[in-house]
Amino acid sequence: MENKLKKILIVGAGPSGIGQECELDSAAFQALHVWKRLGIETFLLDNNPYSVILQEMNADHVYIKPVNTDNAKHVIESEHVDAITSVFGGVNALKVIQRLNKNGILEENNVDIIGLNKDNIDLFNNENRLNQRLKEYGIPTPDYYIVSNFDELRNVIDKISFPISVRPLDPKTRQQRSIFQNMEQVTNEADNIFDESKSGKCLIEREIVGYKEIGTVSLRDTMGTKMMISSLEDMNPVGVNSNDSVVFTPSQTLSDTQIQMIRSISFEIMDVLGIKGVCHVQFALNAETDDCFVLKVNPSFNMSTTLAARSTGYPVALVTSQLLLNYPIMKVKLPERFHKFTSILQPISDHITVKIPIWPFEQLPEADARLGTKTKSIGSVIGVGRSCEAALLKGIRSSQSSPKDVLPSYSELSEDELISQLIHPTDIQLPILFEALSRHYTVEDLHELTKIDRFFFIVMASIDQSRSYILQHQNDPKAFRLAHEMGFGDGMLSSIWHINIDKLRRKDSYKTYKMIEPTAGEFPEQINSFYASYEIDNESNQIGNKTALVIGKGRNKIGPNVASDFYTSELLIQLKKIGFNTVILNNNPNSASLAPMMSDKQYIEPIQLGEILDVIQTEKPKYVFLPGNRHFLIRELSKYAEINLVILPPNQKNAVWYRSHVDFAFDLLVTDDQIIPISTVGFKSEDGSDDINLQTDYYVPYGKDALNIDSLVQKAKVAVKNQNIHGLVQVLFYKDQDQIKITGVRPLRITETVLLNMSTGINWIGVLVRMATGHLNIEKIKKEVPKIDSSTHFTVMQASFPFKQLGVYDYKKDRSLESGAKLSIGYTINEATKKLLK
C-alpha cells in the first residue's frame, strides 16, 4: 500500500515529571524507525534533553524549542509538513494541535492530524463536551453538573450528596479530579479548583468511590478494524488515581461477560470519536450490578499503553505507527522476529504482570503521602510471573530501595496506627497490608476496611503463608523451591536463613526463562523479552559470543533518573554500533531502554544480585555495564574475577571536593595517557547561590567573563593527574577575589554529559563505550572536539521540579530533587534562558 504522507511533525511532551517518565519517548523512538524505513521524513518539536529521539534524529530535523503553538506553527511553515501528531506528546501536545486546528493554521497549510479526527479533537481535555458526545451514543458516563461559583457548587451538593467528584472545566494544566467527603474539604479546596479552570468553571459528579477501576488498551485502523490488546485492573477501587495504584494485567477478578462489556464499549468509543491507532479507556465498574461508567479516554501513548505492550509482548508502538499512516492492520509489517500474524491476533497471556508505583516521598517527606485522585507517583516497576503471587512479589522487590533485596517491616505500628493506614492508604500501602495479614486480620476484615477485592488479599495471604513456611524450614529443598516459585529472591532467602548467597545459588539449578510473547506459545516468535520461572523448559539461551549486558536503572525516583534511562538507552545504541549483541536487565515498563528495538534481548526481573548473576550465567557477556550509584552491586560483582565490570554512568563517590562553591568548570576527556579539554561550563541558581547543589541551570560555554583558557587548562590537567579518575572528568573552579582556584574534581554527572552531547554534537556516551571496550580512536576524537569556547551559540539546560504537583513549596531547588529538565539554544545566554520561560 502506498503511503501519501512524506513529512510528519511529532509534537513532543516537554520535560518529564509526576505522571510522566520515558513512555512517550519510547513509543516515538519505535515510530521513528518504522517511518524511516517507509521513507518518511520526521520532524520533532521538543525541549526535553533526555529524549532519545532528540539525540538520534538528524539535527536539522529537530527543533529544540518549547512545545507551544507559535513554535509548532513555525515548524509547519518552515518544513511544509504533511501531517502532525500528538500521539507521542501527551496532554500538552494535544492542546497545541487543538489550538492550531482552531486557528485555521492546519487548514491553511494542508496539514493532516494523524491519529485523531479533526472534527472531534476539541472534545478531548473538555470533560463536559466529551461526556455529552458519548451520552448521545448511549455510552455510559457519570451524571455531571457545571458550576461557575461556590454558591452554585453548594446548591448542587445539596441535590446529589457526598461523596462528590469535582474537576476544573478546560483545565490550565493536567486534568485530575478531586474527591470530597464533606463540606469542610470543599471549602478548603474550591478556590484552587476554580482557579485551575481557564473558564472559571467546574464539573461536579456524584462520586463512585468503591467501584472497581478497570482499563483497556485497544487499537483501531483506518477501516474500523479494532482489537483489544489488554485489560488492566487496579487493585485499589475508584478513589485512588490509577497511576498510584497497583495494577494487574490481564484483569483477574472480572467475569468473561464483564470483559466483553468493557471491550465493546472501548470499541464503540473509538468508532464514535474516530480514533485511529492506540486508545486507553478507563472505567468504573460495579462488579455486583455490572453498572459501568467511562472515566477517561486517552487517544495517545501513556503509562497504561506501555504497560500493555510490556506485559503482552505485543508491539503496540510498531503497529500504531503504521496505523497512523492509514495502513489497515492486515497490511502492517513487523520485524522478522515476530510471526506474520502477530499484528492481527488479540494477545493471549500465559503469565501475569503487576505494576507497582514509585513515589517521591522518600526525598520529599513533607509532601502529603496519602493516595487520592491526583497522581503523586514519579514512576513504576513491574514484576512478571506465572502466578499472581510471583508477579506481585517480584514487583514489590523491584520497588524497594534496599540493595540487599530485603523488604521493610512495620511491626512497630500500634493497632490504631495500622487501622488508620488501612483506611487512608499512603505510599506504604502494600507492606501495611502484609503487616495486617501477619497480625491475622481476615480477608473479610481487610476488604471491609479498604474496599479492595477479596481476591488480592487471598494472593497476599498466600505469599505470607509461604514466608512463614520458609522461615520454619531453613535449607529445606521444598522450601527453597516454594520460595522461588512464589517470587522470593536469593537475597531475601539469604537474609531470612542467614546463609551466604553463593551457597544458596549452588542449590538453584532449575531456574528457567520464559518468553513474553502475545500468542501464549501458539505461534513461533523470537521477541527476546524474558522473565524467570521455575519449570522444565527454558526458552532463553546465550545470544552470542560478543555480548554486552547492561543493567538498567529500574525504579525511578526524584533526581536525574530519567536522564539515567537516556544514558542506558545510549549505552545500548552505541554498543550495537560497534558490533556487540546487547542484553538489558530492567524492570521499569516506561523505560525507553526497554523498547523492543533498543536491544537484542531484554530480561524483566528485579535488579538484584541473584538475578544479575543468573543472567550472566546464561548470556556469558564479555562486558557488564553497571550504574555507578549501585554501590552494593559494584562491591559484590567485583568479587567475581570472571565478570568484566564497566561502571557507567560513573561513580560520583570518586569525586574530590575542596569546597562546595562553584563559578564555572572545565570538562575534559581523560584516558590513560591523554587529557583532552572539551568545553567550559557555567552554573546558575534561582537565588544567585554559588553552592553547586543549588545551581540547577547550566550552560555551555561559560562565556560570562574573559578567561585565560590556556592557564586554566593546565591547572585542570594537573588536578586531574593527581586523581585516579578516567573518562569524562569535570574540574570545578571558583573565583576568590582576583584569583581562580580549584574547588573540586569529579566524574561528569549524567545530566551534564547529556548537555555536553547537545552542545558539541559529539555523542560522549558513545566515546565512553568505545573507551571501555578498546574501540576508541583518540586521534579522531581530538579532531572532532571544537576549540574551547569557539561556539557561536549557548546551550542552556534548566532542571524542573515537582513541587507544585505535590503541593510543597518550601524546598530549595536542589539538583537531587529534579524531575526533568528543559533545553534551550541561543546566540547569548540571556536569549537562551528567555526561551526556557516561554
PDB file of C-alpha atoms in Angstrom, residues 91-342:
ATOM      1  CA  VAL A  91      -1.804  16.333  27.005  1.00  0.00           C
ATOM      2  CA  ASN A  92       0.325  19.382  26.183  1.00  0.00           C
ATOM      3  CA  ALA A  93       0.933  18.269  22.604  1.00  0.00           C
ATOM      4  CA  LEU A  94      -2.792  17.660  22.153  1.00  0.00           C
ATOM      5  CA  LYS A  95      -3.590  21.179  23.372  1.00  0.00           C
ATOM      6  CA  VAL A  96      -1.096  22.661  20.902  1.00  0.00           C
ATOM      7  CA  ILE A  97      -2.706  20.829  17.995  1.00  0.00           C
ATOM      8  CA  GLN A  98      -6.182  21.801  19.188  1.00  0.00           C
ATOM      9  CA  ARG A  99      -5.171  25.482  19.034  1.00  0.00           C
ATOM     10  CA  LEU A 100      -3.527  25.052  15.623  1.00  0.00           C
ATOM     11  CA  ASN A 101      -6.723  23.458  14.346  1.00  0.00           C
ATOM     12  CA  LYS A 102      -8.978  26.109  15.894  1.00  0.00           C
ATOM     13  CA  ASN A 103      -6.849  28.958  14.486  1.00  0.00           C
ATOM     14  CA  GLY A 104      -7.027  27.535  10.970  1.00  0.00           C
ATOM     15  CA  ILE A 105      -3.252  27.075  10.709  1.00  0.00           C
ATOM     16  CA  LEU A 106      -3.516  23.385   9.818  1.00  0.00           C
ATOM     17  CA  GLU A 107      -6.096  24.001   7.099  1.00  0.00           C
ATOM     18  CA  GLU A 108      -4.100  26.918   5.628  1.00  0.00           C
ATOM     19  CA  ASN A 109      -1.026  24.698   5.331  1.00  0.00           C
ATOM     20  CA  ASN A 110      -2.843  21.494   4.255  1.00  0.00           C
ATOM     21  CA  VAL A 111      -1.652  19.606   7.327  1.00  0.00           C
ATOM     22  CA  ASP A 112      -3.490  16.446   8.393  1.00  0.00           C
ATOM     23  CA  ILE A 113      -3.909  15.409  12.024  1.00  0.00           C
ATOM     24  CA  ILE A 114      -2.985  11.740  12.254  1.00  0.00           C
ATOM     25  CA  GLY A 115      -4.476   9.567  14.973  1.00  0.00           C
ATOM     26  CA  LEU A 116      -7.445  11.821  15.698  1.00  0.00           C
ATOM     27  CA  ASN A 117     -10.469  13.033  13.787  1.00  0.00           C
ATOM     28  CA  LYS A 118     -10.120  16.770  13.117  1.00  0.00           C
ATOM     29  CA  ASP A 119     -13.834  17.291  13.810  1.00  0.00           C
ATOM     30  CA  ASN A 120     -13.642  15.619  17.246  1.00  0.00           C
ATOM     31  CA  ILE A 121     -10.273  16.794  18.511  1.00  0.00           C
ATOM     32  CA  ASP A 122     -11.748  19.581  20.673  1.00  0.00           C
ATOM     33  CA  LEU A 123     -13.705  17.017  22.711  1.00  0.00           C
ATOM     34  CA  PHE A 124     -10.520  15.912  24.453  1.00  0.00           C
ATOM     35  CA  ASN A 125      -9.497  17.894  27.558  1.00  0.00           C
ATOM     36  CA  ASN A 126     -13.135  19.078  27.726  1.00  0.00           C
ATOM     37  CA  GLU A 127     -14.934  16.717  30.061  1.00  0.00           C
ATOM     38  CA  ASN A 128     -18.331  18.284  29.506  1.00  0.00           C
ATOM     39  CA  ARG A 129     -18.341  18.068  25.698  1.00  0.00           C
ATOM     40  CA  LEU A 130     -16.788  14.588  25.654  1.00  0.00           C
ATOM     41  CA  ASN A 131     -19.407  13.235  28.060  1.00  0.00           C
ATOM     42  CA  GLN A 132     -22.198  14.835  26.028  1.00  0.00           C
ATOM     43  CA  ARG A 133     -20.943  13.182  22.843  1.00  0.00           C
ATOM     44  CA  LEU A 134     -20.613   9.769  24.482  1.00  0.00           C
ATOM     45  CA  LYS A 135     -24.091  10.027  26.038  1.00  0.00           C
ATOM     46  CA  GLU A 136     -25.559  10.790  22.590  1.00  0.00           C
ATOM     47  CA  TYR A 137     -24.475   7.289  21.569  1.00  0.00           C
ATOM     48  CA  GLY A 138     -25.660   5.610  24.759  1.00  0.00           C
ATOM     49  CA  ILE A 139     -22.142   5.194  26.173  1.00  0.00           C
ATOM     50  CA  PRO A 140     -22.413   5.343  29.986  1.00  0.00           C
ATOM     51  CA  THR A 141     -20.704   8.257  31.757  1.00  0.00           C
ATOM     52  CA  PRO A 142     -21.403   9.604  35.251  1.00  0.00           C
ATOM     53  CA  ASP A 143     -24.068  12.334  35.524  1.00  0.00           C
ATOM     54  CA  TYR A 144     -22.490  15.730  35.979  1.00  0.00           C
ATOM     55  CA  TYR A 145     -23.244  19.394  36.703  1.00  0.00           C
ATOM     56  CA  ILE A 146     -21.339  22.535  35.674  1.00  0.00           C
ATOM     57  CA  VAL A 147     -20.989  25.385  38.161  1.00  0.00           C
ATOM     58  CA  SER A 148     -19.385  28.827  37.976  1.00  0.00           C
ATOM     59  CA  ASN A 149     -19.102  29.784  41.630  1.00  0.00           C
ATOM     60  CA  PHE A 150     -19.178  28.482  45.169  1.00  0.00           C
ATOM     61  CA  ASP A 151     -22.908  29.101  45.708  1.00  0.00           C
ATOM     62  CA  GLU A 152     -23.805  27.033  42.629  1.00  0.00           C
ATOM     63  CA  LEU A 153     -21.430  24.339  43.850  1.00  0.00           C
ATOM     64  CA  ARG A 154     -23.161  24.210  47.254  1.00  0.00           C
ATOM     65  CA  ASN A 155     -26.623  24.003  45.630  1.00  0.00           C
ATOM     66  CA  VAL A 156     -25.563  21.012  43.524  1.00  0.00           C
ATOM     67  CA  ILE A 157     -24.112  19.266  46.573  1.00  0.00           C
ATOM     68  CA  ASP A 158     -27.496  19.602  48.298  1.00  0.00           C
ATOM     69  CA  LYS A 159     -29.023  17.670  45.379  1.00  0.00           C
ATOM     70  CA  ILE A 160     -26.545  14.806  44.985  1.00  0.00           C
ATOM     71  CA  SER A 161     -24.948  14.481  48.479  1.00  0.00           C
ATOM     72  CA  PHE A 162     -21.408  13.360  49.349  1.00  0.00           C
ATOM     73  CA  PRO A 163     -19.038  11.939  48.242  1.00  0.00           C
ATOM     74  CA  ILE A 164     -18.616  14.126  45.148  1.00  0.00           C
ATOM     75  CA  SER A 165     -16.001  14.460  42.430  1.00  0.00           C
ATOM     76  CA  VAL A 166     -15.001  17.957  41.257  1.00  0.00           C
ATOM     77  CA  ARG A 167     -12.693  18.809  38.392  1.00  0.00           C
ATOM     78  CA  PRO A 168     -11.845  22.080  36.583  1.00  0.00           C
ATOM     79  CA  LEU A 169     -13.507  22.570  33.197  1.00  0.00           C
ATOM     80  CA  ASP A 170     -10.957  23.279  30.445  1.00  0.00           C
ATOM     81  CA  PRO A 171      -8.021  22.963  32.869  1.00  0.00           C
ATOM     82  CA  LYS A 172      -4.876  25.048  32.537  1.00  0.00           C
ATOM     83  CA  THR A 173      -2.637  22.031  33.197  1.00  0.00           C
ATOM     84  CA  ARG A 174      -3.084  18.261  33.519  1.00  0.00           C
ATOM     85  CA  GLN A 175      -6.691  17.394  34.337  1.00  0.00           C
ATOM     86  CA  GLN A 176      -7.319  15.495  37.578  1.00  0.00           C
ATOM     87  CA  ARG A 177     -10.408  15.192  39.709  1.00  0.00           C
ATOM     88  CA  SER A 178     -10.665  15.832  43.449  1.00  0.00           C
ATOM     89  CA  ILE A 179     -12.922  13.744  45.665  1.00  0.00           C
ATOM     90  CA  PHE A 180     -14.596  15.373  48.672  1.00  0.00           C
ATOM     91  CA  GLN A 181     -16.298  13.634  51.581  1.00  0.00           C
ATOM     92  CA  ASN A 182     -17.641  16.704  53.402  1.00  0.00           C
ATOM     93  CA  MET A 183     -18.279  20.439  53.096  1.00  0.00           C
ATOM     94  CA  GLU A 184     -15.144  21.414  55.003  1.00  0.00           C
ATOM     95  CA  GLN A 185     -12.952  19.766  52.358  1.00  0.00           C
ATOM     96  CA  VAL A 186     -14.869  21.548  49.595  1.00  0.00           C
ATOM     97  CA  THR A 187     -14.489  24.935  51.295  1.00  0.00           C
ATOM     98  CA  ASN A 188     -10.735  24.477  51.654  1.00  0.00           C
ATOM     99  CA  GLU A 189     -10.108  23.492  48.021  1.00  0.00           C
ATOM    100  CA  ALA A 190     -12.855  25.150  45.929  1.00  0.00           C
ATOM    101  CA  ASP A 191     -10.915  28.322  45.089  1.00  0.00           C
ATOM    102  CA  ASN A 192      -7.933  26.312  43.830  1.00  0.00           C
ATOM    103  CA  ILE A 193     -10.135  24.229  41.531  1.00  0.00           C
ATOM    104  CA  PHE A 194     -11.932  27.242  40.056  1.00  0.00           C
ATOM    105  CA  ASP A 195      -8.547  28.954  39.531  1.00  0.00           C
ATOM    106  CA  GLU A 196      -7.271  25.906  37.648  1.00  0.00           C
ATOM    107  CA  SER A 197     -10.044  26.294  35.024  1.00  0.00           C
ATOM    108  CA  LYS A 198      -9.472  28.668  32.105  1.00  0.00           C
ATOM    109  CA  SER A 199     -13.199  29.433  32.069  1.00  0.00           C
ATOM    110  CA  GLY A 200     -13.548  29.607  35.860  1.00  0.00           C
ATOM    111  CA  LYS A 201     -15.996  26.690  35.817  1.00  0.00           C
ATOM    112  CA  CYS A 202     -16.025  23.271  37.444  1.00  0.00           C
ATOM    113  CA  LEU A 203     -17.685  19.967  36.654  1.00  0.00           C
ATOM    114  CA  ILE A 204     -19.287  18.068  39.553  1.00  0.00           C
ATOM    115  CA  GLU A 205     -20.225  14.389  39.606  1.00  0.00           C
ATOM    116  CA  ARG A 206     -21.691  12.042  42.182  1.00  0.00           C
ATOM    117  CA  GLU A 207     -18.591  10.109  43.122  1.00  0.00           C
ATOM    118  CA  ILE A 208     -18.426   6.381  42.524  1.00  0.00           C
ATOM    119  CA  VAL A 209     -15.764   5.617  45.097  1.00  0.00           C
ATOM    120  CA  GLY A 210     -15.514   1.890  45.751  1.00  0.00           C
ATOM    121  CA  TYR A 211     -16.239   0.751  42.184  1.00  0.00           C
ATOM    122  CA  LYS A 212     -13.556  -1.322  40.540  1.00  0.00           C
ATOM    123  CA  GLU A 213     -11.276   0.724  38.300  1.00  0.00           C
ATOM    124  CA  ILE A 214     -10.527  -1.077  35.043  1.00  0.00           C
ATOM    125  CA  GLY A 215      -8.568  -0.010  31.978  1.00  0.00           C
ATOM    126  CA  THR A 216      -8.409  -1.222  28.401  1.00  0.00           C
ATOM    127  CA  VAL A 217      -5.806  -0.603  25.723  1.00  0.00           C
ATOM    128  CA  SER A 218      -7.084  -1.068  22.177  1.00  0.00           C
ATOM    129  CA  LEU A 219      -6.145  -0.406  18.562  1.00  0.00           C
ATOM    130  CA  ARG A 220      -8.257   0.761  15.613  1.00  0.00           C
ATOM    131  CA  ASP A 221      -7.235   1.059  11.961  1.00  0.00           C
ATOM    132  CA  THR A 222      -8.477   3.202   9.093  1.00  0.00           C
ATOM    133  CA  MET A 223     -11.004   0.507   8.053  1.00  0.00           C
ATOM    134  CA  GLY A 224     -12.581   0.436  11.521  1.00  0.00           C
ATOM    135  CA  THR A 225     -10.998  -2.891  12.489  1.00  0.00           C
ATOM    136  CA  LYS A 226     -10.441  -2.982  16.251  1.00  0.00           C
ATOM    137  CA  MET A 227      -8.500  -5.122  18.701  1.00  0.00           C
ATOM    138  CA  MET A 228      -8.162  -5.069  22.491  1.00  0.00           C
ATOM    139  CA  ILE A 229      -4.525  -5.505  23.483  1.00  0.00           C
ATOM    140  CA  SER A 230      -5.008  -5.870  27.219  1.00  0.00           C
ATOM    141  CA  SER A 231      -7.252  -5.266  30.193  1.00  0.00           C
ATOM    142  CA  LEU A 232      -5.751  -3.602  33.256  1.00  0.00           C
ATOM    143  CA  GLU A 233      -7.205  -3.985  36.746  1.00  0.00           C
ATOM    144  CA  ASP A 234      -6.358  -1.587  39.553  1.00  0.00           C
ATOM    145  CA  MET A 235      -6.005  -3.222  42.934  1.00  0.00           C
ATOM    146  CA  ASN A 236      -7.400  -0.054  44.526  1.00  0.00           C
ATOM    147  CA  PRO A 237     -11.013   0.818  43.817  1.00  0.00           C
ATOM    148  CA  VAL A 238     -12.050   4.173  42.314  1.00  0.00           C
ATOM    149  CA  GLY A 239     -10.750   6.916  44.598  1.00  0.00           C
ATOM    150  CA  VAL A 240      -7.026   6.259  44.099  1.00  0.00           C
ATOM    151  CA  ASN A 241      -5.520   7.506  40.845  1.00  0.00           C
ATOM    152  CA  SER A 242      -4.698   4.626  38.526  1.00  0.00           C
ATOM    153  CA  ASN A 243      -1.070   5.776  38.248  1.00  0.00           C
ATOM    154  CA  ASP A 244      -0.836   5.420  42.044  1.00  0.00           C
ATOM    155  CA  SER A 245      -2.494   2.010  42.258  1.00  0.00           C
ATOM    156  CA  VAL A 246      -1.022  -1.447  41.987  1.00  0.00           C
ATOM    157  CA  VAL A 247      -2.249  -2.762  38.611  1.00  0.00           C
ATOM    158  CA  PHE A 248      -2.689  -6.381  37.490  1.00  0.00           C
ATOM    159  CA  THR A 249      -2.757  -7.277  33.812  1.00  0.00           C
ATOM    160  CA  PRO A 250      -4.639  -9.059  32.450  1.00  0.00           C
ATOM    161  CA  SER A 251      -7.557  -8.321  34.805  1.00  0.00           C
ATOM    162  CA  GLN A 252      -8.001 -11.001  37.476  1.00  0.00           C
ATOM    163  CA  THR A 253     -11.465 -10.643  39.022  1.00  0.00           C
ATOM    164  CA  LEU A 254     -13.756  -9.825  36.085  1.00  0.00           C
ATOM    165  CA  SER A 255     -16.126 -12.314  34.530  1.00  0.00           C
ATOM    166  CA  ASP A 256     -15.970 -13.010  30.811  1.00  0.00           C
ATOM    167  CA  THR A 257     -19.245 -11.097  30.410  1.00  0.00           C
ATOM    168  CA  GLN A 258     -17.765  -8.033  32.114  1.00  0.00           C
ATOM    169  CA  ILE A 259     -14.612  -8.164  29.994  1.00  0.00           C
ATOM    170  CA  GLN A 260     -16.676  -8.388  26.820  1.00  0.00           C
ATOM    171  CA  MET A 261     -18.782  -5.433  28.002  1.00  0.00           C
ATOM    172  CA  ILE A 262     -15.850  -3.076  28.555  1.00  0.00           C
ATOM    173  CA  ARG A 263     -14.254  -4.332  25.333  1.00  0.00           C
ATOM    174  CA  SER A 264     -17.396  -3.467  23.368  1.00  0.00           C
ATOM    175  CA  ILE A 265     -17.675  -0.037  24.975  1.00  0.00           C
ATOM    176  CA  SER A 266     -13.998   0.686  24.244  1.00  0.00           C
ATOM    177  CA  PHE A 267     -14.516  -0.214  20.589  1.00  0.00           C
ATOM    178  CA  GLU A 268     -17.654   1.920  20.331  1.00  0.00           C
ATOM    179  CA  ILE A 269     -15.808   4.917  21.813  1.00  0.00           C
ATOM    180  CA  MET A 270     -13.065   4.607  19.207  1.00  0.00           C
ATOM    181  CA  ASP A 271     -15.659   4.454  16.433  1.00  0.00           C
ATOM    182  CA  VAL A 272     -17.680   7.406  17.756  1.00  0.00           C
ATOM    183  CA  LEU A 273     -14.609   9.616  18.197  1.00  0.00           C
ATOM    184  CA  GLY A 274     -12.830   8.480  15.046  1.00  0.00           C
ATOM    185  CA  ILE A 275      -9.673   7.461  16.900  1.00  0.00           C
ATOM    186  CA  LYS A 276      -7.051   5.779  14.759  1.00  0.00           C
ATOM    187  CA  GLY A 277      -4.134   3.963  16.371  1.00  0.00           C
ATOM    188  CA  VAL A 278      -3.948   3.394  20.117  1.00  0.00           C
ATOM    189  CA  CYS A 279      -6.537   4.302  22.768  1.00  0.00           C
ATOM    190  CA  HIS A 280      -6.618   3.843  26.536  1.00  0.00           C
ATOM    191  CA  VAL A 281     -10.041   3.903  28.225  1.00  0.00           C
ATOM    192  CA  GLN A 282     -10.545   3.906  31.998  1.00  0.00           C
ATOM    193  CA  PHE A 283     -13.778   2.542  33.544  1.00  0.00           C
ATOM    194  CA  ALA A 284     -15.554   2.429  36.893  1.00  0.00           C
ATOM    195  CA  LEU A 285     -17.322  -0.907  37.303  1.00  0.00           C
ATOM    196  CA  ASN A 286     -19.768  -2.108  39.943  1.00  0.00           C
ATOM    197  CA  ALA A 287     -18.941  -5.797  39.944  1.00  0.00           C
ATOM    198  CA  GLU A 288     -22.210  -6.767  41.632  1.00  0.00           C
ATOM    199  CA  THR A 289     -24.632  -4.905  39.328  1.00  0.00           C
ATOM    200  CA  ASP A 290     -22.418  -4.621  36.198  1.00  0.00           C
ATOM    201  CA  ASP A 291     -23.071  -0.847  36.166  1.00  0.00           C
ATOM    202  CA  CYS A 292     -20.201   0.651  34.198  1.00  0.00           C
ATOM    203  CA  PHE A 293     -19.093   4.254  33.581  1.00  0.00           C
ATOM    204  CA  VAL A 294     -16.380   5.714  31.359  1.00  0.00           C
ATOM    205  CA  LEU A 295     -13.935   7.766  33.453  1.00  0.00           C
ATOM    206  CA  LYS A 296     -11.294   8.717  30.911  1.00  0.00           C
ATOM    207  CA  VAL A 297     -10.480   8.414  27.200  1.00  0.00           C
ATOM    208  CA  ASN A 298      -6.827   8.880  26.221  1.00  0.00           C
ATOM    209  CA  PRO A 299      -6.049   8.687  22.467  1.00  0.00           C
ATOM    210  CA  SER A 300      -2.265   8.702  22.883  1.00  0.00           C
ATOM    211  CA  PHE A 301       0.572   6.730  24.396  1.00  0.00           C
ATOM    212  CA  ASN A 302       0.829   6.828  28.177  1.00  0.00           C
ATOM    213  CA  MET A 303       1.908   4.608  31.066  1.00  0.00           C
ATOM    214  CA  SER A 304      -1.065   2.273  30.533  1.00  0.00           C
ATOM    215  CA  THR A 305      -0.388   1.664  26.837  1.00  0.00           C
ATOM    216  CA  THR A 306       3.265   0.995  27.637  1.00  0.00           C
ATOM    217  CA  LEU A 307       2.280  -1.421  30.404  1.00  0.00           C
ATOM    218  CA  ALA A 308       0.035  -3.263  27.945  1.00  0.00           C
ATOM    219  CA  ALA A 309       2.916  -3.568  25.466  1.00  0.00           C
ATOM    220  CA  ARG A 310       5.459  -4.751  28.027  1.00  0.00           C
ATOM    221  CA  SER A 311       3.099  -7.241  29.652  1.00  0.00           C
ATOM    222  CA  THR A 312       1.830  -8.891  26.455  1.00  0.00           C
ATOM    223  CA  GLY A 313       4.838  -8.606  24.160  1.00  0.00           C
ATOM    224  CA  TYR A 314       2.521  -7.134  21.525  1.00  0.00           C
ATOM    225  CA  PRO A 315       4.403  -4.420  19.543  1.00  0.00           C
ATOM    226  CA  VAL A 316       1.868  -1.643  20.202  1.00  0.00           C
ATOM    227  CA  ALA A 317       4.100   1.234  19.043  1.00  0.00           C
ATOM    228  CA  LEU A 318       5.331  -0.552  15.898  1.00  0.00           C
ATOM    229  CA  VAL A 319       1.762  -1.353  14.851  1.00  0.00           C
ATOM    230  CA  THR A 320       0.323   2.036  15.822  1.00  0.00           C
ATOM    231  CA  SER A 321       2.964   3.920  13.835  1.00  0.00           C
ATOM    232  CA  GLN A 322       1.696   2.166  10.704  1.00  0.00           C
ATOM    233  CA  LEU A 323      -1.993   2.522  11.553  1.00  0.00           C
ATOM    234  CA  LEU A 324      -1.408   6.286  11.795  1.00  0.00           C
ATOM    235  CA  LEU A 325      -0.356   6.197   8.104  1.00  0.00           C
ATOM    236  CA  ASN A 326      -3.714   4.633   7.131  1.00  0.00           C
ATOM    237  CA  TYR A 327      -2.342   1.108   6.772  1.00  0.00           C
ATOM    238  CA  PRO A 328      -5.049  -1.489   7.515  1.00  0.00           C
ATOM    239  CA  ILE A 329      -3.929  -3.741  10.344  1.00  0.00           C
ATOM    240  CA  MET A 330      -3.873  -6.668   7.887  1.00  0.00           C
ATOM    241  CA  LYS A 331      -1.131  -4.860   5.924  1.00  0.00           C
ATOM    242  CA  VAL A 332       1.078  -3.994   8.907  1.00  0.00           C
ATOM    243  CA  LYS A 333       4.629  -5.330   8.566  1.00  0.00           C
ATOM    244  CA  LEU A 334       6.668  -6.246  11.633  1.00  0.00           C
ATOM    245  CA  PRO A 335      10.337  -7.235  12.052  1.00  0.00           C
ATOM    246  CA  GLU A 336      11.193 -10.847  11.203  1.00  0.00           C
ATOM    247  CA  ARG A 337      11.328 -11.977  14.826  1.00  0.00           C
ATOM    248  CA  PHE A 338       7.529 -11.593  15.013  1.00  0.00           C
ATOM    249  CA  HIS A 339       5.181 -14.110  13.414  1.00  0.00           C
ATOM    250  CA  LYS A 340       3.449 -12.790  10.297  1.00  0.00           C
ATOM    251  CA  PHE A 341       0.042 -12.975  12.043  1.00  0.00           C
ATOM    252  CA  THR A 342       1.114 -11.282  15.298  1.00  0.00           C
TER     253      THR A 342
END
